[in-house]
Tab-separated table of C-alpha atoms in Angstrom:
chain	number	residue	atom	x	y	z
C	2	MET	CA	2.905	16.573	56.892
C	3	PRO	CA	7.115	16.769	56.145
C	4	ASP	CA	8.310	20.086	54.817
C	5	GLY	CA	9.155	18.817	51.223
C	6	GLN	CA	5.995	17.194	50.803
C	7	LYS	CA	3.955	20.221	51.854
C	8	GLN	CA	5.826	22.365	49.676
C	9	GLU	CA	5.187	19.930	46.718
C	10	VAL	CA	1.392	19.676	47.369
C	11	LEU	CA	1.256	23.632	48.393
C	12	GLN	CA	2.771	24.008	44.493
C	13	ARG	CA	0.338	21.645	42.950
C	14	GLU	CA	-2.847	23.061	44.405
C	15	VAL	CA	-1.856	26.166	43.520
C	16	THR	CA	-1.438	25.140	40.143
C	17	LEU	CA	-4.651	23.642	39.872
C	18	ILE	CA	-6.667	26.884	41.123
C	19	LEU	CA	-5.029	28.938	39.029
C	20	GLU	CA	-5.770	26.595	35.364
C	21	SER	CA	-9.424	26.918	37.057
C	22	GLU	CA	-11.990	28.644	35.116
C	23	ALA	CA	-13.177	30.742	37.765
C	24	PHE	CA	-9.469	31.864	38.242
C	25	ALA	CA	-9.003	32.752	34.433
C	26	ARG	CA	-11.658	35.116	34.543
C	27	SER	CA	-9.945	36.910	37.753
C	28	LYS	CA	-6.748	38.644	37.254
C	29	ALA	CA	-6.738	40.211	40.598
C	30	ASN	CA	-7.197	36.950	42.132
C	31	ARG	CA	-4.646	35.245	40.217
C	32	ALA	CA	-2.092	37.849	40.318
C	33	LEU	CA	-2.451	37.852	44.346
C	34	LEU	CA	-2.118	33.708	44.510
C	35	GLU	CA	0.613	34.102	42.436
C	36	TYR	CA	2.377	36.592	44.736
C	37	LEU	CA	1.757	34.425	47.934
C	38	ALA	CA	2.966	31.648	46.420
C	39	LYS	CA	5.700	32.738	45.254
C	40	GLU	CA	6.852	34.456	49.004
C	41	CYS	CA	5.629	31.134	50.299
C	42	LEU	CA	7.731	28.265	48.422
C	43	ALA	CA	10.668	30.442	48.751
C	44	GLY	CA	10.591	30.282	52.598
C	45	ARG	CA	9.241	34.088	53.290
C	46	GLY	CA	5.787	33.230	53.922
C	47	ASP	CA	5.840	34.374	57.412
C	48	GLU	CA	7.401	37.806	56.231
C	49	ILE	CA	4.309	39.019	53.994
C	50	THR	CA	2.388	42.031	55.261
C	51	GLU	CA	-0.464	44.187	53.964
C	52	TYR	CA	2.375	47.082	53.030
C	53	GLY	CA	4.380	44.667	51.168
C	54	ILE	CA	1.221	43.305	49.280
C	55	ALA	CA	0.232	46.971	48.661
C	56	HIS	CA	3.990	48.085	47.475
C	57	GLY	CA	5.263	45.449	45.847
C	58	LEU	CA	1.685	43.810	43.861
C	59	LEU	CA	-1.005	46.818	44.255
C	60	GLY	CA	1.559	49.735	42.863
C	61	ARG	CA	0.895	51.904	46.425
C	62	GLY	CA	3.329	54.583	47.169
C	63	ASP	CA	5.176	54.924	50.720
C	64	GLU	CA	2.005	57.006	51.960
C	65	PHE	CA	0.086	53.957	51.932
C	66	ASP	CA	-2.252	53.801	55.251
C	67	PRO	CA	-4.304	50.749	55.711
C	68	SER	CA	-6.413	52.057	58.576
C	69	THR	CA	-7.587	54.191	55.502
C	70	ASP	CA	-7.133	52.286	52.319
C	71	PRO	CA	-8.293	48.812	53.131
C	72	ILE	CA	-7.481	47.580	49.476
C	73	VAL	CA	-5.327	44.571	50.729
C	74	ARG	CA	-7.754	43.468	53.120
C	75	VAL	CA	-10.686	43.545	50.504
C	76	ARG	CA	-8.676	41.511	48.115
C	77	MET	CA	-7.597	39.097	50.614
C	78	ARG	CA	-11.456	38.382	51.677
C	79	ARG	CA	-11.821	37.812	47.675
C	80	LEU	CA	-9.414	35.688	47.283
C	81	ARG	CA	-10.591	33.371	50.520
C	82	GLU	CA	-13.751	33.342	48.786
C	83	ALA	CA	-12.491	32.242	45.591
C	84	ILE	CA	-10.533	29.350	47.155
C	85	ASN	CA	-13.375	28.087	49.040
C	86	GLY	CA	-15.705	28.171	45.624
C	87	TYR	CA	-13.117	26.292	44.054
C	88	TYR	CA	-13.311	23.427	46.430
C	89	ALA	CA	-16.924	23.603	46.739
C	90	GLN	CA	-16.703	22.519	43.284
C	91	HIS	CA	-13.878	20.044	43.892
C	92	ASP	CA	-14.966	18.366	47.166
C	93	ASP	CA	-13.380	15.394	46.784
C	94	ARG	CA	-10.181	16.862	46.989
C	95	VAL	CA	-8.367	15.567	50.292
C	96	ASP	CA	-5.608	18.288	50.261
C	97	ARG	CA	-6.699	21.915	50.184
C	98	LEU	CA	-5.131	25.167	50.048
C	99	ASN	CA	-5.982	27.677	52.644
C	100	ILE	CA	-5.219	31.216	54.162
C	101	PRO	CA	-5.655	31.310	57.755
C	102	ARG	CA	-7.502	34.488	58.894
C	103	GLY	CA	-5.187	37.087	60.422
C	104	SER	CA	-2.286	35.593	58.144
C	105	TYR	CA	-0.874	36.088	54.361
C	106	ALA	CA	0.967	32.745	54.409
C	107	LEU	CA	-0.247	29.684	52.641
C	108	SER	CA	-1.018	26.335	54.239
C	109	VAL	CA	-2.434	23.117	53.254
C	110	LEU	CA	-5.153	21.271	55.155
C	111	ARG	CA	-5.857	17.491	55.189
C	112	VAL	CA	-9.391	16.939	54.890
C	113	GLU	CA	-10.136	13.289	55.673
C	114	GLN	CA	-12.589	11.499	53.349
C	115	PRO	CA	-14.833	8.578	54.395
C	116	SER	CA	-13.906	4.898	53.537
C	117	PRO	CA	-16.680	3.343	51.504
C	118	LEU	CA	-18.066	1.223	54.288
C	119	ALA	CA	-18.452	4.242	56.553
C	120	GLN	CA	-20.144	5.837	53.601
C	121	GLN	CA	-22.556	3.168	53.192
C	122	ALA	CA	-23.517	3.170	56.820
C	123	GLU	CA	-23.815	6.977	57.068
C	124	ASP	CA	-26.118	6.332	53.915
C	125	ALA	CA	-28.176	3.513	55.636
C	126	ALA	CA	-28.642	5.651	58.832
C	127	ALA	CA	-30.071	8.510	56.701
C	128	GLU	CA	-32.288	6.108	55.441
C	129	GLY	CA	-33.552	4.880	58.625
C	130	PRO	CA	-36.133	7.417	59.691
C	131	ALA	CA	-37.667	7.435	56.141
C	132	LEU	CA	-38.179	3.849	56.056
C	133	ALA	CA	-39.538	4.172	59.912
C	134	GLY	CA	-41.877	6.845	58.801
C	135	GLU	CA	-43.407	4.345	56.346
C	136	ALA	CA	-44.149	1.514	59.119
C	137	GLY	CA	-47.726	0.553	59.970
C	138	ALA	CA	-49.475	2.165	63.051
C	139	GLU	CA	-48.670	-1.521	64.685
C	140	GLY	CA	-44.736	-0.764	64.132
C	141	SER	CA	-44.177	-3.196	61.498
C	142	ALA	CA	-43.373	-2.114	57.906
C	143	GLN	CA	-46.584	-2.775	55.517
C	144	PRO	CA	-45.798	-3.782	51.802
C	145	VAL	CA	-45.888	-0.968	49.339
C	146	THR	CA	-48.398	-1.761	46.697
C	147	ASP	CA	-47.493	-0.949	42.878
C	148	ALA	CA	-50.025	1.942	42.803
C	149	GLN	CA	-48.140	3.546	45.898
C	150	ALA	CA	-45.055	3.101	44.213
C	151	ALA	CA	-46.310	4.900	41.079
C	152	ASP	CA	-47.979	7.645	43.289
C	153	ARG	CA	-44.641	8.403	45.123
C	154	ARG	CA	-42.760	8.542	41.963
C	155	LYS	CA	-45.231	11.098	40.467
C	156	MET	CA	-44.912	13.244	43.649
C	157	ARG	CA	-41.340	13.327	43.455
C	158	LYS	CA	-41.014	13.957	39.581
C	159	LEU	CA	-44.159	16.511	40.264
C	160	PHE	CA	-41.836	18.051	43.223
C	161	GLY	CA	-38.453	18.366	41.268
C	162	LEU	CA	-40.674	20.031	37.904
C	163	ARG	CA	-42.054	22.500	40.379
C	164	PHE	CA	-38.336	23.102	41.757
C	165	VAL	CA	-36.879	23.359	38.070
C	166	LEU	CA	-39.414	25.670	37.672
C	167	PHE	CA	-38.804	28.232	40.577
C	168	LEU	CA	-34.861	28.103	39.433
C	169	ILE	CA	-35.932	28.834	36.164
C	170	VAL	CA	-38.422	31.721	36.586
C	171	ALA	CA	-35.537	33.089	39.455
C	172	PHE	CA	-32.735	33.078	36.699
C	173	ALA	CA	-34.870	34.628	34.350
C	174	ALA	CA	-36.257	37.600	37.044
C	175	GLY	CA	-32.140	37.914	37.581
C	176	VAL	CA	-31.364	38.129	34.043
C	177	LEU	CA	-33.982	40.343	33.004
C	178	GLY	CA	-33.567	42.654	35.948
C	179	HIS	CA	-29.660	43.075	35.147
C	180	GLY	CA	-30.489	43.653	31.483
C	181	ILE	CA	-32.725	46.570	32.691
C	182	TRP	CA	-30.038	47.762	35.137
C	183	HIS	CA	-27.603	48.089	32.402
C	184	GLU	CA	-29.636	49.148	30.026
C	185	VAL	CA	-29.495	52.552	31.611
C	186	VAL	CA	-25.839	52.756	31.813
C	187	PRO	CA	-24.297	50.819	29.173
C	188	SER	CA	-21.448	48.770	30.940
C	189	LYS	CA	-19.497	48.033	27.869
C	190	ALA	CA	-15.700	48.499	28.336
C	191	VAL	CA	-14.284	51.870	27.190
C	192	GLU	CA	-11.446	51.571	24.978
C	193	THR	CA	-8.243	54.047	24.783
C	194	ALA	CA	-9.144	57.253	23.902
C	195	LEU	CA	-7.958	58.397	20.399
C	196	THR	CA	-6.064	61.131	21.086
C	197	GLU	CA	-2.888	62.347	19.466
C	198	PRO	CA	0.642	61.277	21.226
C	199	GLY	CA	1.721	63.403	24.288
C	200	TYR	CA	-1.896	63.673	25.945
C	201	PRO	CA	-1.461	61.913	29.530
C	202	VAL	CA	-2.532	58.430	30.061
C	203	VAL	CA	-4.984	57.932	32.920
C	204	ALA	CA	-5.367	54.405	34.033
C	205	ILE	CA	-8.854	54.005	35.720
C	206	ALA	CA	-8.736	50.652	38.244
C	207	PRO	CA	-11.945	49.103	39.041
C	208	PHE	CA	-13.546	50.649	42.319
C	209	ASP	CA	-13.229	48.984	45.576
C	210	ASN	CA	-16.943	47.620	46.974
C	211	LEU	CA	-16.457	48.517	50.781
C	212	THR	CA	-20.225	48.669	51.709
C	213	ASP	CA	-19.760	44.605	52.979
C	214	ARG	CA	-22.329	43.742	50.833
C	215	ALA	CA	-20.701	40.974	48.096
C	216	GLU	CA	-23.954	41.802	45.624
C	217	ASN	CA	-22.595	45.084	45.396
C	218	ASP	CA	-19.297	43.939	43.777
C	219	THR	CA	-20.984	44.660	40.047
C	220	TYR	CA	-21.025	48.182	40.691
C	221	GLU	CA	-17.185	48.105	40.765
C	222	LYS	CA	-16.475	47.872	37.154
C	223	ASP	CA	-19.776	50.155	36.490
C	224	VAL	CA	-18.512	52.770	38.087
C	225	GLN	CA	-15.080	52.730	36.568
C	226	ARG	CA	-16.643	52.841	33.256
C	227	GLN	CA	-18.651	55.633	34.107
C	228	LEU	CA	-15.905	57.418	35.041
C	229	ALA	CA	-13.809	56.776	31.811
C	230	GLY	CA	-16.425	57.608	29.577
C	231	ASP	CA	-16.942	60.790	31.276
C	232	LEU	CA	-12.903	61.393	31.248
C	233	GLU	CA	-12.656	60.735	27.373
C	234	ARG	CA	-15.277	63.023	26.367
C	235	PHE	CA	-12.948	66.156	27.902
C	236	GLY	CA	-10.295	64.742	25.014
C	237	ARG	CA	-7.420	65.883	27.017
C	238	VAL	CA	-6.463	62.668	28.595
C	239	ASN	CA	-5.918	59.072	26.854
C	240	VAL	CA	-8.062	56.981	29.031
C	241	ARG	CA	-7.237	52.851	30.062
C	242	VAL	CA	-9.593	50.830	31.625
C	243	LEU	CA	-7.797	48.537	34.005
C	244	ASN	CA	-9.296	44.775	34.598
C	245	ALA	CA	-7.275	44.778	37.750
C	246	ASP	CA	-5.430	47.227	39.811
C	247	LEU	CA	-1.768	45.533	39.547
C	248	ASN	CA	1.495	47.122	38.939
C	249	SER	CA	1.749	45.064	35.384
C	250	GLU	CA	-1.371	46.912	34.613
C	251	LEU	CA	-0.015	50.386	35.044
C	252	GLU	CA	2.795	50.267	32.678
C	253	GLY	CA	2.774	53.189	30.245
C	254	ALA	CA	0.074	55.084	32.304
C	255	ASP	CA	1.174	58.473	33.871
C	256	TYR	CA	-1.656	58.406	36.269
C	257	VAL	CA	-3.789	55.972	38.031
C	258	LEU	CA	-7.180	56.714	39.575
C	259	ARG	CA	-8.503	54.724	41.842
C	260	GLY	CA	-11.511	54.800	44.098
C	261	SER	CA	-14.081	52.891	46.667
C	262	ILE	CA	-17.633	52.498	46.848
C	263	LEU	CA	-18.700	53.612	50.508
C	264	SER	CA	-22.403	53.664	50.571
C	265	LEU	CA	-25.115	52.685	48.204
C	266	ALA	CA	-27.954	52.943	50.566
C	267	GLY	CA	-29.992	56.075	50.435
C	268	HIS	CA	-26.579	58.116	49.044
C	269	LEU	CA	-24.302	57.000	46.571
C	270	ASP	CA	-20.823	57.726	48.418
C	271	LEU	CA	-17.774	57.640	46.217
C	272	SER	CA	-13.996	58.056	47.129
C	273	VAL	CA	-11.615	58.930	44.529
C	274	ALA	CA	-8.131	59.421	44.455
C	275	LEU	CA	-5.472	60.159	41.283
C	276	VAL	CA	-2.110	58.865	42.000
C	277	ASP	CA	1.251	59.372	39.801
C	278	VAL	CA	2.383	56.149	38.614
C	279	GLU	CA	5.857	56.830	38.716
C	280	THR	CA	6.228	58.010	42.335
C	281	GLY	CA	3.125	56.743	44.235
C	282	GLU	CA	2.044	60.351	45.348
C	283	GLU	CA	-1.370	60.799	45.585
C	284	LEU	CA	-2.096	63.871	43.666
C	285	PHE	CA	-5.663	64.643	44.165
C	286	GLN	CA	-8.329	63.053	46.431
C	287	THR	CA	-11.814	63.956	46.743
C	288	ARG	CA	-15.175	62.050	48.341
C	289	MET	CA	-18.597	62.998	46.592
C	290	SER	CA	-22.080	61.519	47.257
C	291	ASP	CA	-25.626	62.238	46.054
C	292	PRO	CA	-28.628	60.907	47.162
C	293	VAL	CA	-30.304	58.347	45.645
C	294	ASP	CA	-33.443	59.423	44.111
C	295	ALA	CA	-36.486	57.686	42.270
C	296	GLN	CA	-34.249	57.440	39.046
C	297	GLY	CA	-31.884	54.858	40.669
C	298	ILE	CA	-28.330	54.350	41.437
C	299	TYR	CA	-27.164	55.067	37.674
C	300	ALA	CA	-28.652	58.568	37.662
C	301	SER	CA	-26.915	59.311	40.698
C	302	LEU	CA	-23.689	57.718	39.494
C	303	ARG	CA	-24.070	60.055	36.261
C	304	ALA	CA	-23.978	63.263	38.343
C	305	VAL	CA	-21.384	62.309	40.693
C	306	SER	CA	-18.701	60.971	37.586
C	307	HIS	CA	-19.313	64.345	36.000
C	308	ARG	CA	-18.271	66.618	38.841
C	309	ILE	CA	-15.471	64.167	39.422
C	310	SER	CA	-14.225	64.080	35.699
C	311	SER	CA	-14.643	67.844	35.292
C	312	TYR	CA	-12.611	68.357	38.655
C	313	LEU	CA	-10.006	66.152	36.851
C	314	ALA	CA	-10.224	66.621	32.860
C	315	ALA	CA	-11.658	70.131	32.499
C	316	GLN	CA	-9.503	73.173	31.293
C	317	GLY	CA	-7.648	74.214	34.425
C	318	GLY	CA	-8.433	71.233	36.358
C	319	VAL	CA	-6.307	68.684	38.246
C	320	ILE	CA	-4.500	67.045	35.376
C	321	SER	CA	-4.223	70.480	33.307
C	322	ALA	CA	-2.583	72.038	36.353
C	323	LEU	CA	-0.327	68.706	36.993
C	324	GLY	CA	1.258	69.223	33.526
C	325	ARG	CA	0.978	73.279	33.186
C	326	PRO	CA	4.322	74.613	32.001
C	327	ASP	CA	5.774	77.627	33.627
C	328	ALA	CA	5.021	81.009	32.473
C	329	GLY	CA	8.419	81.822	31.483
C	330	ALA	CA	9.384	78.525	30.064
C	331	THR	CA	11.482	78.709	26.674
C	332	SER	CA	12.017	75.154	25.620
C	333	ALA	CA	10.216	74.059	22.404
C	334	PRO	CA	7.213	72.271	22.967
C	335	ASP	CA	7.577	68.776	22.926
C	336	SER	CA	3.512	68.153	21.862
C	337	VAL	CA	0.320	69.710	21.083
C	338	PHE	CA	-0.901	69.223	24.812
C	339	SER	CA	2.128	71.493	25.767
C	340	CYS	CA	0.382	74.069	23.636
C	341	VAL	CA	-2.934	73.333	25.096
C	342	LEU	CA	-1.780	73.883	28.657
C	343	GLN	CA	-0.118	77.361	27.461
C	344	THR	CA	-3.612	78.429	26.323
C	345	ASP	CA	-4.848	77.559	29.682
C	346	ALA	CA	-2.318	79.801	31.180
C	347	PHE	CA	-3.200	82.666	28.891
C	348	LEU	CA	-6.906	82.200	29.938
C	349	LYS	CA	-6.015	82.812	33.568
C	350	ASP	CA	-4.770	86.226	33.178
C	351	TYR	CA	-5.243	87.075	29.312
C	352	SER	CA	-1.529	88.317	29.500
C	353	PRO	CA	-0.406	89.227	25.998
C	354	GLU	CA	2.821	87.875	26.581
C	355	LYS	CA	1.258	84.181	27.705
C	356	PHE	CA	-0.769	84.806	24.477
C	357	GLN	CA	2.350	85.246	22.142
C	358	THR	CA	3.697	82.122	24.010
C	359	ALA	CA	1.196	79.611	23.511
C	360	TYR	CA	0.360	80.825	19.456
C	361	ARG	CA	4.316	80.570	18.987
C	362	CYS	CA	4.004	77.122	20.494
C	363	PHE	CA	1.167	75.819	18.290
C	364	ALA	CA	3.490	77.089	15.136
C	365	PRO	CA	5.180	73.438	14.825
C	366	PHE	CA	1.758	71.386	14.831
C	367	SER	CA	0.217	73.078	11.820
C	368	ASP	CA	-0.278	69.543	10.161
C	369	ILE	CA	-1.257	67.776	13.423
C	370	LEU	CA	-3.802	70.292	14.328
C	371	GLU	CA	-5.647	68.933	11.105
C	372	THR	CA	-6.444	65.482	13.359
C	373	ASP	CA	-6.529	66.780	16.886
C	374	ALA	CA	-9.828	68.302	17.906
C	375	VAL	CA	-8.530	69.751	21.460
C	376	GLY	CA	-5.521	71.192	19.912
C	377	SER	CA	-7.482	72.906	17.121
C	378	THR	CA	-10.286	74.250	19.435
C	379	SER	CA	-7.737	75.632	21.759
C	380	PHE	CA	-5.820	77.268	18.788
C	381	GLY	CA	-9.250	78.709	17.784
C	382	THR	CA	-9.771	80.352	21.242
C	383	LEU	CA	-6.467	81.872	20.896
C	384	MET	CA	-7.723	83.415	17.286
C	385	LEU	CA	-11.169	84.412	19.173
C	386	HIS	CA	-9.133	86.608	21.777
C	387	SER	CA	-6.801	88.137	19.096
C	388	VAL	CA	-9.917	89.871	17.109
C	389	PRO	CA	-9.360	93.534	17.683
C	390	ASP	CA	-13.031	94.154	17.274
C	391	PHE	CA	-14.104	91.931	19.787
C	392	GLN	CA	-11.792	93.907	22.868
C	393	PHE	CA	-11.380	90.666	24.876
C	394	MET	CA	-7.603	91.797	25.619
C	395	ASP	CA	-5.107	94.166	24.331
C	396	THR	CA	-4.440	93.455	21.105
C	397	SER	CA	-2.220	96.604	20.244
C	398	GLY	CA	0.923	94.808	21.215
C	399	LEU	CA	0.447	91.939	19.153
C	400	PRO	CA	2.426	91.182	15.932
C	401	GLU	CA	0.096	91.773	13.147
C	402	ALA	CA	0.583	87.798	11.898
C	403	MET	CA	-1.021	86.902	15.362
C	404	GLN	CA	-4.361	89.337	15.044
C	405	SER	CA	-7.337	87.905	13.498
C	406	SER	CA	-10.605	88.955	11.901
C	407	PRO	CA	-14.196	87.877	12.493
C	408	GLU	CA	-14.225	86.885	8.760
C	409	LYS	CA	-11.179	84.534	9.272
C	410	LEU	CA	-12.492	83.174	12.544
C	411	THR	CA	-15.640	82.233	10.616
C	412	GLU	CA	-13.954	80.665	8.502
C	413	TYR	CA	-11.443	78.459	10.867
C	414	ALA	CA	-14.701	77.342	12.865
C	415	GLU	CA	-16.505	75.940	9.756
C	416	GLY	CA	-13.145	74.424	8.759
C	417	LEU	CA	-13.319	72.582	12.051
C	418	ALA	CA	-16.975	71.653	11.311
C	419	ASP	CA	-15.692	69.885	8.199
C	420	ARG	CA	-12.771	68.279	9.558
C	421	PHE	CA	-14.765	67.006	12.896
C	422	PRO	CA	-18.473	66.223	12.125
C	423	VAL	CA	-19.364	65.626	15.963
C	424	LEU	CA	-18.376	69.546	16.504
C	425	MET	CA	-20.312	70.686	13.920
C	426	LEU	CA	-23.264	71.756	16.488
C	427	CYS	CA	-20.567	73.250	18.845
C	428	SER	CA	-18.583	75.323	16.357
C	429	SER	CA	-22.206	77.208	15.100
C	430	PHE	CA	-22.367	77.927	18.727
C	431	TRP	CA	-18.867	79.182	19.372
C	432	VAL	CA	-19.416	81.265	15.981
C	433	ARG	CA	-22.551	82.668	17.321
C	434	PHE	CA	-20.952	83.157	21.036
C	435	THR	CA	-18.148	84.966	19.046
C	436	MET	CA	-20.250	87.545	17.506
C	437	SER	CA	-22.174	88.281	20.914
C	438	ARG	CA	-18.668	89.780	22.014
C	439	ALA	CA	-19.343	87.704	25.441
C	440	LYS	CA	-16.075	86.735	27.180
C	441	PRO	CA	-15.435	83.234	26.317
C	442	ILE	CA	-13.861	80.637	28.468
C	443	LEU	CA	-12.951	77.582	25.984
C	444	PRO	CA	-16.567	77.472	24.657
C	445	PHE	CA	-15.487	74.272	22.899
C	446	ALA	CA	-14.390	72.171	26.147
C	447	PRO	CA	-17.779	70.521	27.055
C	448	CYS	CA	-18.273	69.265	23.149
C	449	VAL	CA	-14.920	67.925	22.057
C	450	ARG	CA	-15.894	64.198	22.641
C	451	ARG	CA	-19.772	64.279	22.640
């Protein structure tokens, strides 16, 4: 068709597909189709590349390598499947949107529909063998009696009922199986963590299913939500769960956590990367797997997720290391989180100088500590080390105001239990741990969000 007409038809088909129910539920497919349509309608269809989509739409940095990150190919496959699914439900459409294999440019296919007379002839031809089968042995059709007709109607009805029953049972089994499956690890979306301002924001994208089995797509958000819950428990990051890994979804986030499901057969195999949103630089990358035992996929998922979240969000983990201030920095702290990081720096070598830097850092935030569990526990850790009787560090050079006592420390821990009831069990453990005079390493860390 002429170019002008092709553009008009392409725009119409794109609009109809984007308005469909299936595309309304998928931000990723909508965004990719809108991106491709915009480029094609502007005459740049032949210039669309895998790198262009990765950089311009999916937030990948300059180090994007399609040989190790197949995100664009995965998204294109899903978009093609979604478009085919749309036309399967609208098979009367003559003009159809198409994305040829090996290309990113949209095109229009015209599917010729049979004329009414041709359709009648086709229907008659299809009925011919059935009528011939009903003919008598002499080759001539025998008249069908009322009783025979009634029996045939009864058989058709019985067959139809059996087929419907089969579908109902299959559907019920699928729903029940999915319900039992997700009862183990609830798939409810995790909201943004309610930490104080100043803590880093980590956006977690749905994981990409690279197992070549479309039915495994259901695990993409399950892995995402499990990691979100585990990261949020440390309390050191604000967690945001994304519906789609798009530039438009990353606004306000400091880091984005991306990953792929590499295998679910025998082993749960995950690849994970933490990326700086502003620069696109990959800051951390790891691959972990666990055998899938009798407890199932979700038991392995919890184990792998716990290890990954610990590497990232625990005291001294990757995210803390990224934000840790220089030991000699003298600038005023801008948030409680900066004081938490100063405490982490002190715990690396128990330096009295770093202790004083961290202790003074908390001074402007006394009011905020009333509601900030992470900051409060970090300050409590400093108090723990400043008790001369415990001999955790050399306190002889500390100002008297910074030194503490077992009684003062116990009072502080009881105050924490009053302000943060969920920490009551942990705080009582902390007091007992303190009185044992063992050398601690921030015992509150695993308890903050539990």
